[in-house]
Each structure stands twice: as C-alpha cells, then as structure tokens.
C-alpha cells in the first residue's frame, strides 16, 4: 500500500480546486458537504502533488 492523500477538513474552504486538478482522487460528498479522498489502491502522484501545491488553505498532504 502506497501513500494516501489526506484532507484537513478543518482547513478546507470548499474551493473545489483539488476536484478540478484530480477528479479521480477527490470527490465532493453532497450528504456531508465536504471533500473526500476516493479510496484507491494507487493515486496519481503528479496530480495529487499538483493539488497539494495549489490548495489555497494548505489542507492537503500525503500520509
Ligand atoms: S483545494 Fe484545498 S481548500 Fe480547496 S477544496 Fe481542495 S482541500 Fe479544500
């Protein structure tokens, strides 16, 4: 199992930037009204790195 992207929900402002950059990794949960990480065996490292870099709240990281 490789590294997993995580979202600090307390920091996230719901800008949807990460959804635009990596829609295979991040998804909006309508019921709970926050962004979630899609469960996968592997993540697109380049896309997730880009999302981490561009998150305006620094709410994304690898675990
Ligand atoms: S880019 Fe950052 S602040 Fe914007 S929705 Fe994603 S985690 Fe939240």
PDB file of N, CA and C and ligand atoms in Angstrom, residues 7 12-18 35 55-57 60, ligand 1:
ATOM      1  N   UNK A   7      -7.062  15.034   3.624  1.00  0.00           N
ATOM      2  CA  UNK A   7      -7.586  16.401   3.645  1.00  0.00           C
ATOM      3  C   UNK A   7      -7.828  16.804   5.088  1.00  0.00           C
ATOM      4  N   UNK A  12     -10.077  23.102   5.056  1.00  0.00           N
ATOM      5  CA  UNK A  12     -10.641  23.174   3.699  1.00  0.00           C
ATOM      6  C   UNK A  12     -11.754  24.214   3.614  1.00  0.00           C
ATOM      7  N   UNK A  13     -11.702  25.048   2.571  1.00  0.00           N
ATOM      8  CA  UNK A  13     -12.751  26.065   2.387  1.00  0.00           C
ATOM      9  C   UNK A  13     -13.713  25.696   1.261  1.00  0.00           C
ATOM     10  N   UNK A  14     -13.583  24.473   0.748  1.00  0.00           N
ATOM     11  CA  UNK A  14     -14.519  24.012  -0.278  1.00  0.00           C
ATOM     12  C   UNK A  14     -14.375  24.697  -1.616  1.00  0.00           C
ATOM     13  N   UNK A  15     -13.170  25.151  -1.938  1.00  0.00           N
ATOM     14  CA  UNK A  15     -12.983  25.896  -3.194  1.00  0.00           C
ATOM     15  C   UNK A  15     -13.077  24.998  -4.427  1.00  0.00           C
ATOM     16  N   UNK A  16     -13.005  23.700  -4.241  1.00  0.00           N
ATOM     17  CA  UNK A  16     -13.103  22.716  -5.327  1.00  0.00           C
ATOM     18  C   UNK A  16     -11.867  22.643  -6.217  1.00  0.00           C
ATOM     19  N   UNK A  17     -10.814  23.361  -5.853  1.00  0.00           N
ATOM     20  CA  UNK A  17      -9.603  23.342  -6.680  1.00  0.00           C
ATOM     21  C   UNK A  17      -9.042  21.944  -6.856  1.00  0.00           C
ATOM     22  N   UNK A  18      -9.017  21.185  -5.770  1.00  0.00           N
ATOM     23  CA  UNK A  18      -8.460  19.833  -5.858  1.00  0.00           C
ATOM     24  C   UNK A  18      -9.333  18.927  -6.724  1.00  0.00           C
ATOM     25  N   UNK A  35     -15.277  17.656   1.127  1.00  0.00           N
ATOM     26  CA  UNK A  35     -14.484  16.954   0.124  1.00  0.00           C
ATOM     27  C   UNK A  35     -13.897  15.688   0.750  1.00  0.00           C
ATOM     28  N   UNK A  55      -3.574  23.975  -3.291  1.00  0.00           N
ATOM     29  CA  UNK A  55      -4.632  24.159  -2.291  1.00  0.00           C
ATOM     30  C   UNK A  55      -4.391  25.472  -1.547  1.00  0.00           C
ATOM     31  N   UNK A  56      -5.348  26.407  -1.612  1.00  0.00           N
ATOM     32  CA  UNK A  56      -5.141  27.726  -1.012  1.00  0.00           C
ATOM     33  C   UNK A  56      -5.067  27.688   0.509  1.00  0.00           C
ATOM     34  N   UNK A  57      -5.529  26.595   1.101  1.00  0.00           N
ATOM     35  CA  UNK A  57      -5.543  26.503   2.563  1.00  0.00           C
ATOM     36  C   UNK A  57      -4.495  25.546   3.110  1.00  0.00           C
ATOM     37  N   UNK A  60      -4.131  19.921   2.163  1.00  0.00           N
ATOM     38  CA  UNK A  60      -3.848  18.596   1.595  1.00  0.00           C
ATOM     39  C   UNK A  60      -2.430  18.147   1.909  1.00  0.00           C
TER      40      UNK A  60
HETATM   41  S1  LIG B   1      -8.130  22.706  -2.863  1.00  0.00           S
HETATM   42 FE1  LIG B   1      -7.887  22.666  -0.621  1.00  0.00          FE
HETATM   43  S2  LIG B   1      -9.335  24.198   0.157  1.00  0.00           S
HETATM   44 FE2  LIG B   1      -9.902  23.751  -1.969  1.00  0.00          FE
HETATM   45  S3  LIG B   1     -11.476  22.141  -1.810  1.00  0.00           S
HETATM   46 FE3  LIG B   1      -9.487  21.104  -2.067  1.00  0.00          FE
HETATM   47  S4  LIG B   1      -8.763  20.713   0.041  1.00  0.00           S
HETATM   48 FE4  LIG B   1     -10.380  22.232   0.169  1.00  0.00          FE
END
